[in-house]
PDB file of C-alpha atoms and ligand atoms in Angstrom:
ATOM      1  CA  MET U 842       0.000   0.000   0.000  1.00 62.00           C
ATOM      2  CA  LYS U 843       1.235   3.490  -0.814  1.00 68.00           C
ATOM      3  CA  LYS U 844       2.266   5.746   2.030  1.00 81.00           C
ATOM      4  CA  GLU U 845      -0.136   8.585   2.635  1.00 92.00           C
ATOM      5  CA  PHE U 846       0.854  12.099   3.689  1.00 96.00           C
ATOM      6  CA  VAL U 847      -0.713  15.510   4.103  1.00 97.00           C
ATOM      7  CA  VAL U 848       1.363  18.659   3.653  1.00 98.00           C
ATOM      8  CA  ILE U 849      -0.153  21.864   5.017  1.00 98.00           C
ATOM      9  CA  GLY U 850       1.455  25.088   3.740  1.00 97.00           C
ATOM     10  CA  LEU U 851       2.908  25.175   0.257  1.00 97.00           C
ATOM     11  CA  GLY U 852       5.815  27.622   0.627  1.00 94.00           C
ATOM     12  CA  ARG U 853       9.260  26.568  -0.613  1.00 92.00           C
ATOM     13  CA  PHE U 854       9.726  24.102   2.252  1.00 94.00           C
ATOM     14  CA  GLY U 855       6.261  22.481   2.138  1.00 96.00           C
ATOM     15  CA  GLY U 856       6.295  22.535  -1.639  1.00 96.00           C
ATOM     16  CA  SER U 857       9.591  20.695  -1.897  1.00 95.00           C
ATOM     17  CA  ILE U 858       8.329  18.061   0.553  1.00 96.00           C
ATOM     18  CA  VAL U 859       5.260  17.501  -1.636  1.00 97.00           C
ATOM     19  CA  ARG U 860       7.414  17.124  -4.761  1.00 96.00           C
ATOM     20  CA  GLU U 861       9.850  14.725  -3.128  1.00 95.00           C
ATOM     21  CA  LEU U 862       7.178  12.524  -1.513  1.00 95.00           C
ATOM     22  CA  VAL U 863       5.319  12.244  -4.824  1.00 95.00           C
ATOM     23  CA  LYS U 864       8.605  11.485  -6.605  1.00 93.00           C
ATOM     24  CA  GLN U 865       9.180   8.665  -4.120  1.00 93.00           C
ATOM     25  CA  GLY U 866       5.758   7.184  -4.853  1.00 93.00           C
ATOM     26  CA  ALA U 867       3.660   8.425  -1.921  1.00 94.00           C
ATOM     27  CA  ASN U 868       0.086   9.700  -2.019  1.00 95.00           C
ATOM     28  CA  VAL U 869       0.077  13.325  -0.914  1.00 97.00           C
ATOM     29  CA  MET U 870      -2.740  15.706  -0.078  1.00 97.00           C
ATOM     30  CA  ALA U 871      -1.461  19.305  -0.379  1.00 98.00           C
ATOM     31  CA  ILE U 872      -3.319  22.042   1.488  1.00 98.00           C
ATOM     32  CA  ASP U 873      -3.000  25.827   1.546  1.00 98.00           C
ATOM     33  CA  THR U 874      -5.273  28.808   2.103  1.00 97.00           C
ATOM     34  CA  ASP U 875      -3.792  30.416  -1.012  1.00 97.00           C
ATOM     35  CA  SER U 876      -5.617  29.171  -4.115  1.00 97.00           C
ATOM     36  CA  GLU U 877      -2.755  30.137  -6.441  1.00 97.00           C
ATOM     37  CA  ARG U 878      -0.363  27.925  -4.512  1.00 97.00           C
ATOM     38  CA  VAL U 879      -2.912  25.106  -4.486  1.00 98.00           C
ATOM     39  CA  ASP U 880      -3.345  25.447  -8.282  1.00 97.00           C
ATOM     40  CA  GLU U 881       0.413  25.144  -8.667  1.00 97.00           C
ATOM     41  CA  TYR U 882       0.364  21.793  -6.848  1.00 97.00           C
ATOM     42  CA  ALA U 883      -2.879  20.451  -8.348  1.00 97.00           C
ATOM     43  CA  ARG U 884      -0.986  18.537 -11.006  1.00 95.00           C
ATOM     44  CA  ILE U 885       1.824  17.406  -8.712  1.00 96.00           C
ATOM     45  CA  ALA U 886       0.037  16.215  -5.557  1.00 97.00           C
ATOM     46  CA  THR U 887      -2.486  13.377  -5.471  1.00 96.00           C
ATOM     47  CA  GLN U 888      -5.011  15.900  -4.186  1.00 97.00           C
ATOM     48  CA  ALA U 889      -4.684  19.672  -3.695  1.00 97.00           C
ATOM     49  CA  VAL U 890      -7.165  21.519  -1.528  1.00 98.00           C
ATOM     50  CA  VAL U 891      -7.779  25.161  -0.601  1.00 98.00           C
ATOM     51  CA  ALA U 892      -8.479  25.125   3.144  1.00 97.00           C
ATOM     52  CA  ASP U 893      -7.720  26.889   6.401  1.00 97.00           C
ATOM     53  CA  THR U 894      -6.470  24.239   8.784  1.00 97.00           C
ATOM     54  CA  THR U 895      -6.991  26.399  11.870  1.00 97.00           C
ATOM     55  CA  GLU U 896     -10.694  25.541  11.543  1.00 96.00           C
ATOM     56  CA  GLU U 897     -11.397  22.245  13.277  1.00 94.00           C
ATOM     57  CA  GLU U 898     -14.428  21.513  11.095  1.00 95.00           C
ATOM     58  CA  THR U 899     -12.265  21.859   7.987  1.00 93.00           C
ATOM     59  CA  ILE U 900      -9.718  19.361   9.259  1.00 92.00           C
ATOM     60  CA  LYS U 901     -12.524  16.981  10.197  1.00 93.00           C
ATOM     61  CA  SER U 902     -14.281  17.300   6.842  1.00 94.00           C
ATOM     62  CA  LEU U 903     -11.004  16.495   5.046  1.00 94.00           C
ATOM     63  CA  GLY U 904     -10.585  13.359   7.185  1.00 92.00           C
ATOM     64  CA  LEU U 905      -6.986  14.225   8.003  1.00 92.00           C
ATOM     65  CA  TRP U 906      -6.797  11.756  10.893  1.00 87.00           C
ATOM     66  CA  ASN U 907      -6.919   8.938   8.333  1.00 89.00           C
ATOM     67  CA  PHE U 908      -3.451   9.853   7.089  1.00 93.00           C
ATOM     68  CA  GLU U 909      -0.444   8.332   8.782  1.00 91.00           C
ATOM     69  CA  HIS U 910       1.721  11.455   8.673  1.00 96.00           C
ATOM     70  CA  VAL U 911       0.851  15.153   8.489  1.00 97.00           C
ATOM     71  CA  ILE U 912       3.522  17.788   7.847  1.00 98.00           C
ATOM     72  CA  VAL U 913       2.692  21.307   9.033  1.00 98.00           C
ATOM     73  CA  ALA U 914       4.809  23.629   6.907  1.00 97.00           C
ATOM     74  CA  ILE U 915       3.042  26.871   7.741  1.00 96.00           C
ATOM     75  CA  GLY U 916       5.787  29.464   7.803  1.00 78.00           C
ATOM     76  CA  GLU U 917       5.657  32.795   9.491  1.00 87.00           C
ATOM     77  CA  ASP U 918       2.168  32.516  10.918  1.00 94.00           C
ATOM     78  CA  ILE U 919       3.223  30.856  14.167  1.00 96.00           C
ATOM     79  CA  GLN U 920      -0.249  31.075  15.678  1.00 96.00           C
ATOM     80  CA  SER U 921      -1.787  29.151  12.756  1.00 97.00           C
ATOM     81  CA  SER U 922       0.997  26.592  12.914  1.00 97.00           C
ATOM     82  CA  ILE U 923       0.395  25.964  16.632  1.00 97.00           C
ATOM     83  CA  LEU U 924      -3.383  25.864  16.331  1.00 97.00           C
ATOM     84  CA  THR U 925      -3.241  23.475  13.368  1.00 97.00           C
ATOM     85  CA  THR U 926      -0.857  21.180  15.248  1.00 97.00           C
ATOM     86  CA  LEU U 927      -3.094  21.213  18.304  1.00 97.00           C
ATOM     87  CA  ILE U 928      -6.199  20.267  16.312  1.00 96.00           C
ATOM     88  CA  LEU U 929      -4.332  17.480  14.474  1.00 96.00           C
ATOM     89  CA  LYS U 930      -3.048  16.146  17.776  1.00 96.00           C
ATOM     90  CA  GLU U 931      -6.494  16.196  19.377  1.00 95.00           C
ATOM     91  CA  LEU U 932      -7.906  14.315  16.394  1.00 93.00           C
ATOM     92  CA  GLY U 933      -5.323  11.585  16.905  1.00 94.00           C
ATOM     93  CA  VAL U 934      -3.129  11.942  13.794  1.00 95.00           C
ATOM     94  CA  PRO U 935      -0.409   9.302  14.380  1.00 94.00           C
ATOM     95  CA  GLN U 936       2.599  11.339  13.201  1.00 96.00           C
ATOM     96  CA  ILE U 937       2.879  15.097  13.064  1.00 97.00           C
ATOM     97  CA  THR U 938       5.980  16.893  11.788  1.00 97.00           C
ATOM     98  CA  VAL U 939       6.068  20.671  12.113  1.00 97.00           C
ATOM     99  CA  LYS U 940       8.389  23.337  10.774  1.00 96.00           C
ATOM    100  CA  ALA U 941       9.453  25.700  13.557  1.00 95.00           C
ATOM    101  CA  GLN U 942      10.251  29.341  12.999  1.00 93.00           C
ATOM    102  CA  ASN U 943      12.350  29.801  16.138  1.00 91.00           C
ATOM    103  CA  ASP U 944      13.307  28.098  19.421  1.00 90.00           C
ATOM    104  CA  TYR U 945      10.212  29.313  21.310  1.00 92.00           C
ATOM    105  CA  HIS U 946       7.960  28.015  18.567  1.00 94.00           C
ATOM    106  CA  GLU U 947       9.784  24.673  18.724  1.00 94.00           C
ATOM    107  CA  LYS U 948       9.318  24.491  22.499  1.00 94.00           C
ATOM    108  CA  VAL U 949       5.567  25.053  22.256  1.00 96.00           C
ATOM    109  CA  LEU U 950       5.206  22.539  19.427  1.00 96.00           C
ATOM    110  CA  LEU U 951       6.956  19.830  21.423  1.00 95.00           C
ATOM    111  CA  LYS U 952       4.851  20.672  24.476  1.00 96.00           C
ATOM    112  CA  ILE U 953       1.581  20.213  22.592  1.00 96.00           C
ATOM    113  CA  GLY U 954       2.712  16.882  21.198  1.00 95.00           C
ATOM    114  CA  ALA U 955       4.324  17.406  17.787  1.00 96.00           C
ATOM    115  CA  ASP U 956       6.259  14.201  17.064  1.00 96.00           C
ATOM    116  CA  PHE U 957       8.983  15.876  15.053  1.00 93.00           C
ATOM    117  CA  VAL U 958       9.991  19.520  14.890  1.00 94.00           C
ATOM    118  CA  VAL U 959      12.243  20.664  12.087  1.00 92.00           C
ATOM    119  CA  HIS U 960      14.156  23.887  11.781  1.00 90.00           C
ATOM    120  CA  PRO U 961      15.332  23.823   8.169  1.00 87.00           C
ATOM    121  CA  GLU U 962      17.112  27.176   8.033  1.00 83.00           C
ATOM    122  CA  ARG U 963      18.976  26.627  11.319  1.00 83.00           C
ATOM    123  CA  ASP U 964      19.821  22.993  10.535  1.00 81.00           C
ATOM    124  CA  MET U 965      21.062  23.806   7.060  1.00 79.00           C
ATOM    125  CA  GLY U 966      23.161  26.656   8.483  1.00 77.00           C
ATOM    126  CA  ILE U 967      24.772  24.287  10.982  1.00 77.00           C
ATOM    127  CA  ARG U 968      25.363  21.679   8.282  1.00 72.00           C
ATOM    128  CA  ILE U 969      26.980  24.145   5.914  1.00 72.00           C
ATOM    129  CA  ALA U 970      29.155  25.599   8.708  1.00 72.00           C
ATOM    130  CA  ASN U 971      30.270  22.089   9.654  1.00 69.00           C
ATOM    131  CA  ASN U 972      31.183  21.308   6.072  1.00 64.00           C
ATOM    132  CA  MET U 973      33.102  24.549   5.754  1.00 64.00           C
ATOM    133  CA  MET U 974      35.037  23.858   8.950  1.00 66.00           C
ATOM    134  CA  SER U 975      36.093  20.436   7.867  1.00 67.00           C
ATOM    135  CA  ASN U 976      36.652  18.688   4.581  1.00 68.00           C
ATOM    136  CA  SER U 977      36.398  15.440   6.535  1.00 73.00           C
ATOM    137  CA  VAL U 978      32.780  15.838   7.611  1.00 74.00           C
ATOM    138  CA  LEU U 979      30.652  14.784   4.669  1.00 77.00           C
ATOM    139  CA  ASP U 980      27.211  14.880   6.178  1.00 80.00           C
ATOM    140  CA  TYR U 981      25.498  15.203   9.486  1.00 77.00           C
ATOM    141  CA  LEU U 982      22.152  14.405  11.033  1.00 83.00           C
ATOM    142  CA  GLU U 983      21.136  16.045  14.273  1.00 81.00           C
ATOM    143  CA  ILE U 984      19.500  13.570  16.676  1.00 83.00           C
ATOM    144  CA  SER U 985      19.045  15.990  19.571  1.00 80.00           C
ATOM    145  CA  GLY U 986      20.219  19.506  20.355  1.00 73.00           C
ATOM    146  CA  GLU U 987      23.671  18.155  21.250  1.00 84.00           C
ATOM    147  CA  HIS U 988      24.010  14.754  19.572  1.00 89.00           C
ATOM    148  CA  SER U 989      24.491  13.833  15.955  1.00 89.00           C
ATOM    149  CA  ILE U 990      25.330  11.134  13.502  1.00 91.00           C
ATOM    150  CA  MET U 991      28.175  12.252  11.229  1.00 88.00           C
ATOM    151  CA  GLU U 992      29.784  10.867   8.135  1.00 89.00           C
ATOM    152  CA  VAL U 993      33.512  11.441   8.420  1.00 88.00           C
ATOM    153  CA  LYS U 994      36.075  10.636   5.756  1.00 88.00           C
ATOM    154  CA  ALA U 995      39.180   8.791   6.964  1.00 89.00           C
ATOM    155  CA  ASN U 996      42.576  10.035   5.820  1.00 87.00           C
ATOM    156  CA  GLU U 997      46.162   8.809   6.279  1.00 88.00           C
ATOM    157  CA  SER U 998      46.272   9.821   9.950  1.00 87.00           C
ATOM    158  CA  ILE U 999      44.020   6.968  11.037  1.00 89.00           C
ATOM    159  CA  ALA U1000      44.401   4.554   8.119  1.00 91.00           C
ATOM    160  CA  GLY U1001      45.803   1.159   9.115  1.00 93.00           C
ATOM    161  CA  GLN U1002      44.414   1.309  12.642  1.00 93.00           C
ATOM    162  CA  SER U1003      41.744  -1.110  13.768  1.00 94.00           C
ATOM    163  CA  LEU U1004      38.656   0.065  15.621  1.00 92.00           C
ATOM    164  CA  ILE U1005      40.100  -1.477  18.815  1.00 92.00           C
ATOM    165  CA  GLU U1006      43.299   0.512  18.390  1.00 93.00           C
ATOM    166  CA  LEU U1007      41.398   3.706  17.716  1.00 90.00           C
ATOM    167  CA  ASP U1008      39.281   3.047  20.786  1.00 91.00           C
ATOM    168  CA  VAL U1009      36.992   5.985  20.132  1.00 91.00           C
ATOM    169  CA  ARG U1010      34.456   4.773  22.666  1.00 91.00           C
ATOM    170  CA  ALA U1011      36.843   5.101  25.601  1.00 92.00           C
ATOM    171  CA  LYS U1012      38.828   8.066  24.304  1.00 91.00           C
ATOM    172  CA  TYR U1013      36.021  10.178  22.863  1.00 92.00           C
ATOM    173  CA  GLY U1014      32.756   8.581  24.036  1.00 93.00           C
ATOM    174  CA  LEU U1015      31.816   7.900  20.406  1.00 94.00           C
ATOM    175  CA  ASN U1016      30.576   4.882  18.513  1.00 95.00           C
ATOM    176  CA  ILE U1017      31.528   4.040  14.936  1.00 95.00           C
ATOM    177  CA  VAL U1018      28.313   2.345  13.820  1.00 95.00           C
ATOM    178  CA  GLY U1019      29.138   1.863  10.159  1.00 95.00           C
ATOM    179  CA  ILE U1020      31.891   2.057   7.572  1.00 96.00           C
ATOM    180  CA  THR U1021      31.349   2.629   3.859  1.00 94.00           C
ATOM    181  CA  ARG U1022      34.204   1.488   1.663  1.00 94.00           C
ATOM    182  CA  GLY U1023      33.420   2.058  -1.999  1.00 91.00           C
ATOM    183  CA  GLU U1024      30.330   0.001  -2.728  1.00 91.00           C
ATOM    184  CA  GLU U1025      30.639  -1.986   0.489  1.00 93.00           C
ATOM    185  CA  ILE U1026      28.719  -0.948   3.590  1.00 93.00           C
ATOM    186  CA  MET U1027      29.615  -2.465   6.977  1.00 94.00           C
ATOM    187  CA  ILE U1028      27.011  -1.924   9.646  1.00 94.00           C
ATOM    188  CA  SER U1029      28.286  -2.523  13.213  1.00 93.00           C
ATOM    189  CA  PRO U1030      31.795  -3.188  11.876  1.00 94.00           C
ATOM    190  CA  ASN U1031      33.996  -5.731  13.530  1.00 92.00           C
ATOM    191  CA  ALA U1032      36.336  -4.293  16.172  1.00 91.00           C
ATOM    192  CA  THR U1033      39.318  -5.753  14.323  1.00 93.00           C
ATOM    193  CA  GLU U1034      38.396  -3.969  11.084  1.00 93.00           C
ATOM    194  CA  ARG U1035      41.281  -1.806   9.875  1.00 95.00           C
ATOM    195  CA  ILE U1036      40.434   1.590   8.517  1.00 94.00           C
ATOM    196  CA  GLN U1037      41.533   2.499   5.002  1.00 95.00           C
ATOM    197  CA  VAL U1038      42.096   5.904   3.423  1.00 91.00           C
ATOM    198  CA  GLY U1039      38.795   7.093   1.925  1.00 90.00           C
ATOM    199  CA  ASP U1040      36.595   4.992   4.235  1.00 94.00           C
ATOM    200  CA  VAL U1041      33.527   6.888   5.337  1.00 93.00           C
ATOM    201  CA  LEU U1042      32.948   6.387   9.050  1.00 93.00           C
ATOM    202  CA  LEU U1043      29.436   6.734  10.392  1.00 94.00           C
ATOM    203  CA  ILE U1044      29.907   8.104  13.881  1.00 94.00           C
ATOM    204  CA  ILE U1045      27.321   8.706  16.578  1.00 95.00           C
ATOM    205  CA  GLY U1046      27.890  10.791  19.690  1.00 93.00           C
ATOM    206  CA  ALA U1047      27.857  14.222  21.268  1.00 91.00           C
ATOM    207  CA  ASP U1048      28.724  17.046  18.858  1.00 86.00           C
ATOM    208  CA  VAL U1049      31.598  18.258  21.048  1.00 86.00           C
ATOM    209  CA  ASP U1050      33.130  14.774  21.127  1.00 89.00           C
ATOM    210  CA  ILE U1051      32.746  14.248  17.389  1.00 88.00           C
ATOM    211  CA  ASN U1052      34.394  17.623  16.740  1.00 83.00           C
ATOM    212  CA  ARG U1053      37.203  16.721  19.144  1.00 85.00           C
ATOM    213  CA  PHE U1054      37.737  13.435  17.305  1.00 87.00           C
ATOM    214  CA  VAL U1055      37.679  15.049  13.870  1.00 84.00           C
ATOM    215  CA  LYS U1056      40.099  17.823  14.894  1.00 79.00           C
ATOM    216  CA  LYS U1057      42.524  15.603  16.808  1.00 76.00           C
ATOM    217  CA  VAL U1058      42.560  12.504  14.719  1.00 77.00           C
ATOM    218  CA  ILE U1059      41.368  13.177  11.215  1.00 74.00           C
ATOM    219  CA  GLN U1060      42.762  16.643  10.600  1.00 65.00           C
ATOM    220  CA  LYS U1061      46.058  16.345  12.392  1.00 57.00           C
TER     221      LYS U1061
HETATM  222  P1  ATP E1490       9.453  28.983   2.773  1.00 88.56           P
HETATM  223  O1  ATP E1490       8.896  29.434   1.464  1.00 88.56           O
HETATM  224  O2  ATP E1490      10.904  29.207   2.933  1.00 88.56           O
HETATM  225  O3  ATP E1490       9.005  27.597   3.147  1.00 88.56           O
HETATM  226  P2  ATP E1490       7.849  29.847   4.891  1.00 88.56           P
HETATM  227  O4  ATP E1490       8.090  28.627   5.676  1.00 88.56           O
HETATM  228  O5  ATP E1490       7.816  31.160   5.575  1.00 88.56           O
HETATM  229  O6  ATP E1490       8.878  30.009   3.766  1.00 88.56           O
HETATM  230  P3  ATP E1490       5.533  30.584   3.682  1.00 88.56           P
HETATM  231  O7  ATP E1490       5.937  31.161   2.364  1.00 88.56           O
HETATM  232  O8  ATP E1490       5.119  31.453   4.789  1.00 88.56           O
HETATM  233  O9  ATP E1490       6.569  29.569   4.145  1.00 88.56           O
HETATM  234  O10 ATP E1490       4.407  29.545   3.353  1.00 88.56           O
HETATM  235  C1  ATP E1490       3.590  28.995   4.276  1.00 88.56           C
HETATM  236  C2  ATP E1490       2.313  28.623   3.543  1.00 88.56           C
HETATM  237  O11 ATP E1490       1.364  28.239   4.524  1.00 88.56           O
HETATM  238  C3  ATP E1490       1.726  29.779   2.749  1.00 88.56           C
HETATM  239  O12 ATP E1490       1.500  29.369   1.426  1.00 88.56           O
HETATM  240  C4  ATP E1490       0.420  30.070   3.481  1.00 88.56           C
HETATM  241  O13 ATP E1490      -0.620  30.444   2.601  1.00 88.56           O
HETATM  242  C5  ATP E1490       0.120  28.734   4.129  1.00 88.56           C
HETATM  243  N1  ATP E1490      -0.745  28.879   5.291  1.00 88.56           N
HETATM  244  C6  ATP E1490      -0.648  29.806   6.275  1.00 88.56           C
HETATM  245  N2  ATP E1490      -1.637  29.645   7.187  1.00 88.56           N
HETATM  246  C7  ATP E1490      -2.347  28.566   6.767  1.00 88.56           C
HETATM  247  C8  ATP E1490      -3.484  27.877   7.282  1.00 88.56           C
HETATM  248  N3  ATP E1490      -4.092  28.281   8.413  1.00 88.56           N
HETATM  249  N4  ATP E1490      -3.994  26.816   6.609  1.00 88.56           N
HETATM  250  C9  ATP E1490      -3.381  26.420   5.471  1.00 88.56           C
HETATM  251  N5  ATP E1490      -2.311  27.010   4.931  1.00 88.56           N
HETATM  252  C10 ATP E1490      -1.790  28.062   5.567  1.00 88.56           C
END
């Protein structure tokens, strides 16, 4: 069965989510109060509807609780974003992801039960800054305010060492949970595995510890 999503708010962020979900084969209902934006997505989304989701009756009449995941991508109108999230939560939508405008907005959203809060501008800023600081960090996924999973490229300074010898768990409090070597992907690699130049290490841990590891070991 196809996955079913609702995206509320068709700005650049919401719009790109609609496009990507459809591209990946999902059924998507796209909603906005702005009929021009809805027209734009009429041919892309499975269904495109002009509606104000701060009205409980509207959400009920659209049967939004039948969808497994609703994404609230209402931008600047924080009040509408919060009210929409609250109504969706009260109706029992299983998964609600909301775009936050700032830290206070995020706090309120989590308090009223949003399952996921995203902060695209802030997160992208952090990601770009991380990439600029280090050629070794290829990608990064924030898992809490202070913890991440990072893809780090191994160079000569650690090549030839096994995971036991590196001992990142004791020395840095980190876990290397995967290694990509060309086409090969090792999940939970063996402790005796020796690192090669160009390996991509998938590391999980606190941001400060990962940065310490990257600076001390990879960039030395
Ligand atoms: P970006 O374009 O970078 O995503 P943004 O997050 O600020 O910017 P906006 O351009 O503000 O996004 O788009 C949010 C969309 O949400 C707008 O198209 C707006 O019409 C829509 N919207 C706002 N309030 C509601 C509401 N109550 N119900 C449905 N749609 C809404």
